[in-house]
Amino acid sequence: MAVTDTTPRTLDCGKTIEELSDYLSADRIPYDPSIETCPECLNALQALTGVSQLSRDLLAHDAANLPAPPANWMEQIMSTIHDEVRAGRSVPLHHPDPRVILTVTEGALRALIRSVGDTVPGIIIGTCQFDGDVETPGAPIDVTVTASIAWKYPIPEAARELRDAVRDALSTHSHLNIMLINVTVEDLHGHNTAEEMP
């Protein structure tokens, strides 16, 4: 019997992923300003919305013909969302006035990558990681993104489109010195095995 970790995952703002999931399930009613005005909560809600859509898409298939997801599938996703929406390190931004200090958080940049992933057909973003010293301007940075791809989409083309979209977004919204963007496809989703049977 699988053991489920029921420990609440608390964000820096004090809200838990479980609270946000319940709020989303209630269609964000009644309106909660402490959630709707919190960047961390909004990033988590965006990620949870993507997960909900994937769940609905999978249920739309004939469940009897689909391989069962791992028992802890949702647990892993919730844990990933919790880890990635946290603010993390502060990434400096250029400004012409040396007296002005601007930064963007890693959490905000991960949310940006997730939103970019939503625009690439067939892609569901798994994890996003920045490798390198993001707090030092000009330091070389590698970005690692994992993803699941809908089984009918060609993996090389989808991965290349995601890589290009991530590079464009980070170039527009940050001043990171991106050296490499690694896209790893960890899973295929929506694969109906019955279609391959003779």
Coordinates of N, CA and C in Angstrom, one line a residue:
M1 N 0.8 -1.2 0.0 CA 0.0 0.0 0.0 C 0.9 1.2 0.0
A2 N 0.6 2.2 -0.9 CA 1.4 3.4 -1.0 C 1.1 4.3 0.1
V3 N 2.2 5.0 0.6 CA 2.1 6.0 1.7 C 2.0 7.3 1.1
T4 N 1.0 8.1 1.4 CA 0.8 9.4 0.8 C 1.3 10.5 1.9
D5 N 2.1 11.4 1.4 CA 2.6 12.5 2.3 C 1.5 13.5 2.4
T6 N 1.0 13.7 3.5 CA -0.1 14.7 3.7 C 0.4 16.0 4.4
T7 N 1.7 16.2 4.4 CA 2.2 17.4 5.0 C 1.9 18.6 4.1
P8 N 1.2 19.6 4.7 CA 0.9 20.8 3.9 C 2.1 21.5 3.3
R9 N 2.1 21.9 2.1 CA 3.2 22.6 1.4 C 2.9 24.1 1.5
T10 N 3.6 24.7 2.4 CA 3.4 26.2 2.6 C 4.3 27.0 1.8
L11 N 3.7 28.0 1.1 CA 4.5 29.0 0.4 C 5.0 30.1 1.3
D12 N 5.9 30.9 0.8 CA 6.5 31.9 1.7 C 5.5 32.9 2.2
C13 N 4.4 33.1 1.4 CA 3.3 34.0 1.8 C 2.4 33.4 2.9
G14 N 2.5 32.1 3.2 CA 1.7 31.5 4.3 C 0.6 30.6 3.8
K15 N 0.3 30.8 2.5 CA -0.8 29.9 1.9 C -0.2 28.5 1.6
T16 N -1.0 27.5 1.6 CA -0.5 26.2 1.2 C -1.1 25.9 -0.2
I17 N -0.3 24.9 -0.9 CA -0.8 24.5 -2.2 C -2.1 23.9 -2.1
E18 N -2.4 23.2 -1.0 CA -3.7 22.5 -0.8 C -4.8 23.6 -0.7
E19 N -4.6 24.7 0.0 CA -5.6 25.8 0.1 C -5.9 26.3 -1.3
L20 N -4.8 26.5 -2.1 CA -4.9 27.1 -3.4 C -5.7 26.2 -4.3
S21 N -5.4 24.9 -4.2 CA -6.1 23.9 -5.0 C -7.6 23.9 -4.7
D22 N -8.0 24.0 -3.4 CA -9.4 24.1 -3.0 C -10.0 25.4 -3.5
Y23 N -9.3 26.5 -3.5 CA -9.8 27.8 -3.9 C -10.1 27.7 -5.4
L24 N -9.2 27.0 -6.2 CA -9.3 26.9 -7.6 C -10.5 26.0 -7.9
S25 N -10.7 24.9 -7.1 CA -11.8 24.0 -7.3 C -13.2 24.7 -7.1
A26 N -13.2 25.7 -6.3 CA -14.4 26.5 -6.0 C -14.6 27.6 -7.0
D27 N -13.8 27.6 -8.1 CA -13.9 28.6 -9.2 C -13.5 30.0 -8.6
R28 N -12.6 30.0 -7.6 CA -12.1 31.3 -7.0 C -13.2 32.1 -6.4
I29 N -14.2 31.4 -5.9 CA -15.4 32.1 -5.3 C -15.5 31.6 -3.9
P30 N -15.7 32.4 -2.8 CA -15.7 33.9 -2.9 C -14.3 34.4 -3.2
Y31 N -14.2 35.6 -3.8 CA -12.9 36.2 -4.1 C -12.1 36.4 -2.9
D32 N -10.8 36.0 -2.9 CA -9.9 36.2 -1.8 C -8.8 37.1 -2.2
P33 N -8.8 38.4 -1.7 CA -7.8 39.3 -2.1 C -6.4 38.9 -1.6
S34 N -6.3 38.2 -0.5 CA -5.0 37.7 -0.1 C -4.3 36.8 -1.0
I35 N -5.2 36.1 -1.8 CA -4.6 35.2 -2.8 C -4.5 35.9 -4.2
E36 N -5.5 36.6 -4.5 CA -5.5 37.3 -5.9 C -4.6 38.4 -6.0
T37 N -4.0 38.9 -5.0 CA -3.0 40.0 -5.0 C -1.6 39.5 -4.7
C38 N -1.4 38.2 -4.5 CA -0.1 37.6 -4.1 C 0.5 37.0 -5.3
P39 N 1.7 37.5 -5.7 CA 2.4 36.9 -6.9 C 2.7 35.4 -6.8
E40 N 3.1 34.9 -5.6 CA 3.3 33.5 -5.4 C 2.1 32.7 -5.6
C41 N 1.0 33.2 -5.0 CA -0.3 32.5 -5.1 C -0.8 32.4 -6.6
L42 N -0.6 33.6 -7.3 CA -1.1 33.6 -8.7 C -0.2 32.7 -9.5
N43 N 1.1 32.6 -9.3 CA 1.9 31.7 -10.0 C 1.5 30.2 -9.8
A44 N 1.2 29.9 -8.5 CA 0.7 28.6 -8.2 C -0.6 28.2 -8.8
L45 N -1.6 29.2 -8.8 CA -2.9 29.0 -9.4 C -2.7 28.8 -10.9
Q46 N -1.8 29.5 -11.6 CA -1.6 29.3 -13.0 C -1.1 27.8 -13.3
A47 N -0.2 27.4 -12.4 CA 0.4 26.0 -12.6 C -0.7 25.0 -12.3
L48 N -1.5 25.2 -11.3 CA -2.6 24.3 -10.9 C -3.6 24.2 -12.0
T49 N -3.9 25.3 -12.7 CA -4.9 25.4 -13.8 C -4.4 24.5 -14.9
G50 N -3.1 24.6 -15.2 CA -2.5 23.7 -16.3 C -2.7 22.2 -15.9
V51 N -2.4 21.9 -14.7 CA -2.5 20.5 -14.2 C -4.0 20.0 -14.3
S52 N -4.9 20.9 -14.0 CA -6.4 20.6 -14.0 C -6.8 20.3 -15.5
Q53 N -6.3 21.1 -16.4 CA -6.6 20.9 -17.8 C -6.0 19.6 -18.3
L54 N -4.8 19.3 -17.9 CA -4.2 18.0 -18.3 C -5.1 16.8 -17.8
S55 N -5.5 16.9 -16.6 CA -6.3 15.9 -16.0 C -7.6 15.7 -16.7
R56 N -8.2 16.8 -17.1 CA -9.5 16.7 -17.9 C -9.2 16.1 -19.3
D57 N -8.1 16.5 -19.9 CA -7.8 15.9 -21.2 C -7.6 14.4 -21.1
L58 N -6.9 14.0 -20.1 CA -6.7 12.5 -19.9 C -8.0 11.8 -19.7
L59 N -8.9 12.4 -18.9 CA -10.1 11.7 -18.6 C -11.0 11.7 -19.8
A60 N -10.8 12.5 -20.8 CA -11.6 12.5 -22.0 C -11.4 11.3 -22.8
H61 N -10.2 10.7 -22.6 CA -9.9 9.4 -23.3 C -10.6 8.3 -22.6
D62 N -10.6 7.1 -23.3 CA -11.2 5.9 -22.7 C -10.2 5.4 -21.6
A63 N -10.5 5.6 -20.4 CA -9.6 5.3 -19.3 C -9.2 3.8 -19.3
A64 N -10.1 2.9 -19.8 CA -9.7 1.5 -19.9 C -8.6 1.2 -20.8
N65 N -8.4 2.1 -21.8 CA -7.3 1.9 -22.8 C -6.1 2.7 -22.6
L66 N -6.0 3.4 -21.4 CA -4.9 4.2 -21.1 C -4.1 3.6 -20.0
P67 N -2.8 3.6 -20.1 CA -2.0 3.1 -18.9 C -2.3 4.0 -17.7
A68 N -2.5 3.3 -16.6 CA -2.8 4.0 -15.3 C -1.6 4.9 -14.9
P69 N -1.8 6.2 -14.5 CA -0.7 7.0 -14.0 C -0.2 6.4 -12.7
P70 N 1.0 6.8 -12.4 CA 1.6 6.3 -11.1 C 0.7 6.7 -9.9
A71 N 0.7 5.9 -8.9 CA -0.2 6.2 -7.7 C 0.1 7.6 -7.1
N72 N 1.3 8.0 -7.2 CA 1.7 9.3 -6.6 C 1.8 10.4 -7.6
W73 N 1.2 10.3 -8.8 CA 1.3 11.2 -9.9 C 0.9 12.6 -9.4
M74 N -0.3 12.8 -8.8 CA -0.7 14.1 -8.4 C 0.1 14.6 -7.3
E75 N 0.6 13.8 -6.4 CA 1.4 14.1 -5.3 C 2.7 14.8 -5.8
Q76 N 3.3 14.2 -6.8 CA 4.6 14.7 -7.4 C 4.4 16.0 -8.0
I77 N 3.2 16.2 -8.7 CA 3.0 17.5 -9.4 C 2.8 18.6 -8.3
M78 N 2.0 18.3 -7.3 CA 1.8 19.3 -6.2 C 3.1 19.7 -5.6
S79 N 3.9 18.7 -5.4 CA 5.2 19.0 -4.7 C 6.1 19.8 -5.6
T80 N 6.1 19.6 -6.9 CA 6.9 20.4 -7.9 C 6.4 21.8 -7.9
I81 N 5.0 22.0 -8.0 CA 4.5 23.3 -8.0 C 4.9 24.1 -6.7
H82 N 4.8 23.4 -5.6 CA 5.2 24.1 -4.3 C 6.6 24.6 -4.4
D83 N 7.5 23.7 -4.9 CA 8.9 24.1 -4.9 C 9.2 25.2 -5.9
E84 N 8.5 25.2 -7.0 CA 8.9 26.1 -8.1 C 8.3 27.5 -8.0
V85 N 7.1 27.6 -7.3 CA 6.5 29.0 -7.2 C 7.1 29.8 -6.1
R86 N 8.0 29.2 -5.2 CA 8.6 30.0 -4.2 C 9.6 31.0 -4.9
A87 N 9.7 32.1 -4.2 CA 10.5 33.3 -4.8 C 11.9 32.9 -5.3
G88 N 12.6 32.2 -4.4 CA 14.0 31.8 -4.8 C 14.9 33.0 -4.8
R89 N 16.0 32.9 -5.6 CA 17.0 33.9 -5.7 C 16.4 35.2 -6.5
S90 N 17.0 36.3 -6.2 CA 16.7 37.5 -6.9 C 17.6 37.7 -8.1
V91 N 17.0 37.9 -9.2 CA 17.8 38.1 -10.5 C 17.8 39.5 -10.8
P92 N 19.0 40.2 -10.9 CA 19.1 41.6 -11.2 C 18.7 41.9 -12.6
L93 N 18.1 43.1 -12.7 CA 17.8 43.7 -14.0 C 18.5 44.9 -14.3
H94 N 18.9 45.2 -15.5 CA 19.6 46.5 -15.8 C 18.7 47.7 -15.7
H95 N 19.3 48.8 -15.3 CA 18.5 50.0 -15.3 C 19.5 51.2 -15.5
P96 N 19.2 52.1 -16.4 CA 20.1 53.2 -16.7 C 20.5 54.1 -15.5
D97 N 19.7 54.1 -14.5 CA 20.0 54.9 -13.3 C 20.7 54.0 -12.3
P98 N 22.0 54.2 -12.0 CA 22.7 53.3 -11.0 C 22.1 53.3 -9.6
R99 N 21.2 54.3 -9.3 CA 20.6 54.4 -8.0 C 19.4 53.5 -7.9
V100 N 19.0 53.0 -9.0 CA 17.8 52.1 -9.0 C 18.2 50.7 -9.1
I101 N 17.6 49.9 -8.2 CA 17.9 48.4 -8.2 C 16.6 47.7 -8.5
L102 N 16.7 47.0 -9.6 CA 15.5 46.2 -10.0 C 15.9 44.7 -10.0
T103 N 15.0 43.9 -9.6 CA 15.2 42.4 -9.6 C 13.9 41.7 -10.0
V104 N 14.0 40.5 -10.4 CA 12.9 39.6 -10.7 C 13.3 38.3 -10.0
T105 N 12.3 37.6 -9.4 CA 12.6 36.4 -8.7 C 12.7 35.2 -9.6
E106 N 13.4 34.2 -9.2 CA 13.4 32.9 -9.9 C 12.0 32.3 -10.1
G107 N 11.2 32.5 -9.0 CA 9.8 32.0 -9.1 C 9.0 32.6 -10.2
A108 N 9.2 33.9 -10.4 CA 8.5 34.6 -11.5 C 9.0 34.2 -12.8
L109 N 10.3 33.9 -13.0 CA 10.9 33.4 -14.2 C 10.4 32.0 -14.5
R110 N 10.3 31.2 -13.5 CA 9.7 29.8 -13.7 C 8.3 29.9 -14.2
A111 N 7.5 30.8 -13.6 CA 6.1 31.0 -14.0 C 6.1 31.5 -15.5
L112 N 7.0 32.3 -15.8 CA 7.1 32.8 -17.2 C 7.3 31.6 -18.2
I113 N 8.2 30.7 -17.8 CA 8.5 29.5 -18.6 C 7.3 28.6 -18.7
R114 N 6.6 28.5 -17.6 CA 5.4 27.7 -17.7 C 4.3 28.3 -18.6
S115 N 4.2 29.6 -18.5 CA 3.2 30.3 -19.4 C 3.6 30.1 -20.9
V116 N 4.9 30.2 -21.1 CA 5.4 30.0 -22.5 C 5.1 28.6 -23.0
G117 N 5.4 27.6 -22.0 CA 5.1 26.2 -22.4 C 3.6 26.0 -22.8
D118 N 2.7 26.7 -22.2 CA 1.3 26.6 -22.5 C 1.0 27.0 -23.9
T119 N 1.9 27.8 -24.5 CA 1.6 28.2 -25.9 C 2.2 27.3 -27.0
V120 N 2.9 26.3 -26.5 CA 3.5 25.3 -27.5 C 2.6 24.1 -27.5
P121 N 2.0 23.8 -28.7 CA 1.0 22.7 -28.8 C 1.6 21.4 -28.3
G122 N 0.8 20.7 -27.5 CA 1.2 19.4 -27.0 C 2.1 19.3 -25.8
I123 N 2.6 20.5 -25.3 CA 3.6 20.5 -24.3 C 2.9 20.8 -22.9
I124 N 3.4 20.0 -21.9 CA 3.1 20.3 -20.5 C 4.4 20.4 -19.8
I125 N 4.7 21.5 -19.2 CA 6.0 21.7 -18.5 C 6.0 20.9 -17.2
G126 N 7.2 20.3 -17.0 CA 7.4 19.6 -15.7 C 8.1 20.4 -14.7
T127 N 9.4 20.5 -14.8 CA 10.2 21.4 -13.9 C 11.0 22.4 -14.7
C128 N 11.4 23.4 -14.0 CA 12.3 24.5 -14.6 C 13.4 24.7 -13.6
Q129 N 14.6 24.8 -14.1 CA 15.8 25.0 -13.2 C 16.8 25.9 -13.8
F130 N 17.3 26.8 -13.0 CA 18.4 27.7 -13.5 C 19.7 27.3 -12.8
D131 N 20.6 26.9 -13.6 CA 21.9 26.4 -13.1 C 23.0 27.5 -13.4
G132 N 23.6 28.0 -12.3 CA 24.5 29.1 -12.4 C 24.2 30.2 -11.4
D133 N 25.0 31.2 -11.3 CA 24.9 32.3 -10.4 C 24.0 33.4 -11.0
V134 N 22.7 33.2 -10.8 CA 21.7 34.2 -11.4 C 21.8 35.5 -10.7
E135 N 22.4 35.6 -9.5 CA 22.5 36.9 -8.8 C 23.6 37.8 -9.2
T136 N 24.5 37.2 -10.1 CA 25.7 38.0 -10.6 C 25.4 38.3 -12.1
P137 N 25.3 39.6 -12.4 CA 25.0 40.0 -13.8 C 26.1 39.5 -14.7
G138 N 25.7 38.9 -15.8 CA 26.6 38.4 -16.8 C 27.1 37.0 -16.6
A139 N 26.8 36.4 -15.4 CA 27.3 35.1 -15.2 C 26.6 34.1 -16.1
P140 N 27.4 33.1 -16.6 CA 26.7 32.1 -17.6 C 25.7 31.3 -16.9
I141 N 24.5 31.1 -17.5 CA 23.4 30.4 -16.9 C 22.9 29.3 -17.9
D142 N 22.7 28.1 -17.4 CA 22.1 27.1 -18.2 C 20.6 26.9 -17.6
V143 N 19.7 26.7 -18.5 CA 18.3 26.5 -18.1 C 17.9 25.0 -18.4
T144 N 17.4 24.3 -17.5 CA 16.9 23.0 -17.7 C 15.4 22.9 -17.5
V145 N 14.7 22.4 -18.6 CA 13.3 22.3 -18.5 C 12.9 20.9 -18.8
T146 N 12.0 20.3 -18.0 CA 11.5 19.0 -18.3 C 10.1 19.1 -18.8
A147 N 9.6 18.2 -19.6 CA 8.3 18.3 -20.2 C 7.7 17.0 -20.6
S148 N 6.4 17.0 -20.6 CA 5.6 15.9 -21.2 C 5.0 16.3 -22.5
I149 N 5.1 15.5 -23.5 CA 4.6 15.9 -24.9 C 3.5 14.9 -25.3
A150 N 2.4 15.5 -25.8 CA 1.3 14.7 -26.4 C 1.9 13.7 -27.4
W151 N 1.5 12.4 -27.4 CA 2.2 11.4 -28.1 C 2.1 11.6 -29.6
K152 N 1.2 12.4 -30.2 CA 1.1 12.5 -31.7 C 2.1 13.6 -32.2
Y153 N 2.7 14.4 -31.3 CA 3.6 15.5 -31.7 C 5.0 15.0 -31.8
P154 N 5.7 15.3 -32.9 CA 7.1 14.9 -33.1 C 7.9 15.6 -32.0
I155 N 8.7 14.7 -31.3 CA 9.4 15.2 -30.1 C 10.5 16.3 -30.5
P156 N 11.3 16.0 -31.5 CA 12.4 17.0 -31.8 C 11.8 18.4 -32.2
E157 N 10.7 18.4 -32.9 CA 10.1 19.7 -33.3 C 9.5 20.4 -32.1
A158 N 8.8 19.7 -31.3 CA 8.1 20.3 -30.1 C 9.2 20.8 -29.2
A159 N 10.3 20.0 -28.9 CA 11.3 20.4 -28.0 C 12.0 21.7 -28.5
R160 N 12.3 21.7 -29.9 CA 12.9 22.9 -30.4 C 12.0 24.1 -30.3
E161 N 10.7 24.0 -30.6 CA 9.8 25.1 -30.4 C 9.8 25.6 -29.0
L162 N 9.7 24.7 -28.0 CA 9.8 25.1 -26.6 C 11.1 25.8 -26.3
R163 N 12.2 25.2 -26.7 CA 13.5 25.9 -26.5 C 13.5 27.3 -27.0
D164 N 13.1 27.5 -28.2 CA 13.1 28.8 -28.8 C 12.2 29.8 -28.1
A165 N 11.0 29.3 -27.7 CA 10.0 30.1 -27.0 C 10.6 30.5 -25.6
V166 N 11.3 29.6 -24.9 CA 11.8 29.9 -23.6 C 13.0 31.0 -23.8
R167 N 13.8 30.8 -24.8 CA 14.9 31.7 -25.0 C 14.4 33.1 -25.3
D168 N 13.4 33.2 -26.1 CA 12.8 34.5 -26.5 C 12.2 35.2 -25.3
A169 N 11.5 34.4 -24.4 CA 10.8 35.0 -23.3 C 11.8 35.5 -22.2
L170 N 12.9 34.7 -22.0 CA 13.9 35.1 -21.0 C 14.7 36.3 -21.5
S171 N 14.9 36.3 -22.8 CA 15.6 37.5 -23.4 C 14.8 38.8 -23.3
T172 N 13.5 38.6 -23.4 CA 12.6 39.8 -23.3 C 12.4 40.3 -21.8
H173 N 12.3 39.3 -20.9 CA 11.9 39.7 -19.5 C 13.0 39.5 -18.5
S174 N 14.3 39.2 -18.9 CA 15.4 39.2 -18.0 C 16.6 39.6 -18.7
H175 N 17.7 39.7 -18.0 CA 19.0 40.0 -18.6 C 20.0 38.9 -18.3
L176 N 19.5 37.7 -18.1 CA 20.3 36.5 -17.9 C 21.2 36.2 -19.1
N177 N 22.4 35.8 -18.8 CA 23.3 35.4 -19.9 C 23.1 33.9 -20.1
I178 N 22.1 33.6 -21.0 CA 21.7 32.2 -21.2 C 22.7 31.5 -22.2
M179 N 23.4 30.5 -21.7 CA 24.3 29.8 -22.5 C 23.7 28.6 -23.2
L180 N 22.8 27.9 -22.5 CA 22.2 26.6 -23.0 C 20.8 26.5 -22.4
I181 N 19.9 26.0 -23.2 CA 18.6 25.6 -22.7 C 18.4 24.2 -23.0
N182 N 18.4 23.3 -22.0 CA 18.2 21.9 -22.1 C 16.7 21.6 -21.9
V183 N 16.1 20.9 -22.9 CA 14.8 20.4 -22.8 C 14.8 18.9 -22.8
T184 N 14.3 18.3 -21.7 CA 14.2 16.9 -21.5 C 12.8 16.4 -21.5
V185 N 12.5 15.5 -22.5 CA 11.1 15.0 -22.5 C 11.1 13.8 -21.6
E186 N 10.3 13.8 -20.5 CA 10.3 12.8 -19.6 C 9.1 11.8 -19.7
D187 N 8.1 12.3 -20.5 CA 6.9 11.5 -20.6 C 6.1 11.9 -21.8
L188 N 5.3 10.9 -22.3 CA 4.3 11.2 -23.3 C 2.9 11.1 -22.7
H189 N 2.0 12.0 -23.0 CA 0.7 11.9 -22.4 C -0.4 11.7 -23.5
G190 N -1.5 11.1 -23.1 CA -2.6 10.9 -24.0 C -2.4 9.8 -25.0
H191 N -1.5 8.9 -24.7 CA -1.2 7.8 -25.6 C -2.2 6.6 -25.4
N192 N -3.1 6.4 -26.4 CA -4.1 5.3 -26.3 C -3.5 4.1 -26.9
T193 N -3.0 3.1 -26.0 CA -2.3 1.9 -26.5 C -3.2 1.1 -27.4
A194 N -4.5 1.2 -27.2 CA -5.5 0.3 -28.0 C -5.4 0.6 -29.5
E195 N -5.0 1.9 -29.8 CA -4.9 2.2 -31.2 C -3.8 1.5 -32.0
E196 N -2.8 1.0 -31.2 CA -1.7 0.3 -31.8 C -1.9 -1.2 -32.0
M197 N -3.0 -1.7 -31.3 CA -3.2 -3.1 -31.4 C -3.8 -3.5 -32.7
P198 N -3.4 -4.7 -33.3 CA -3.9 -5.2 -34.6 C -5.4 -5.5 -34.5

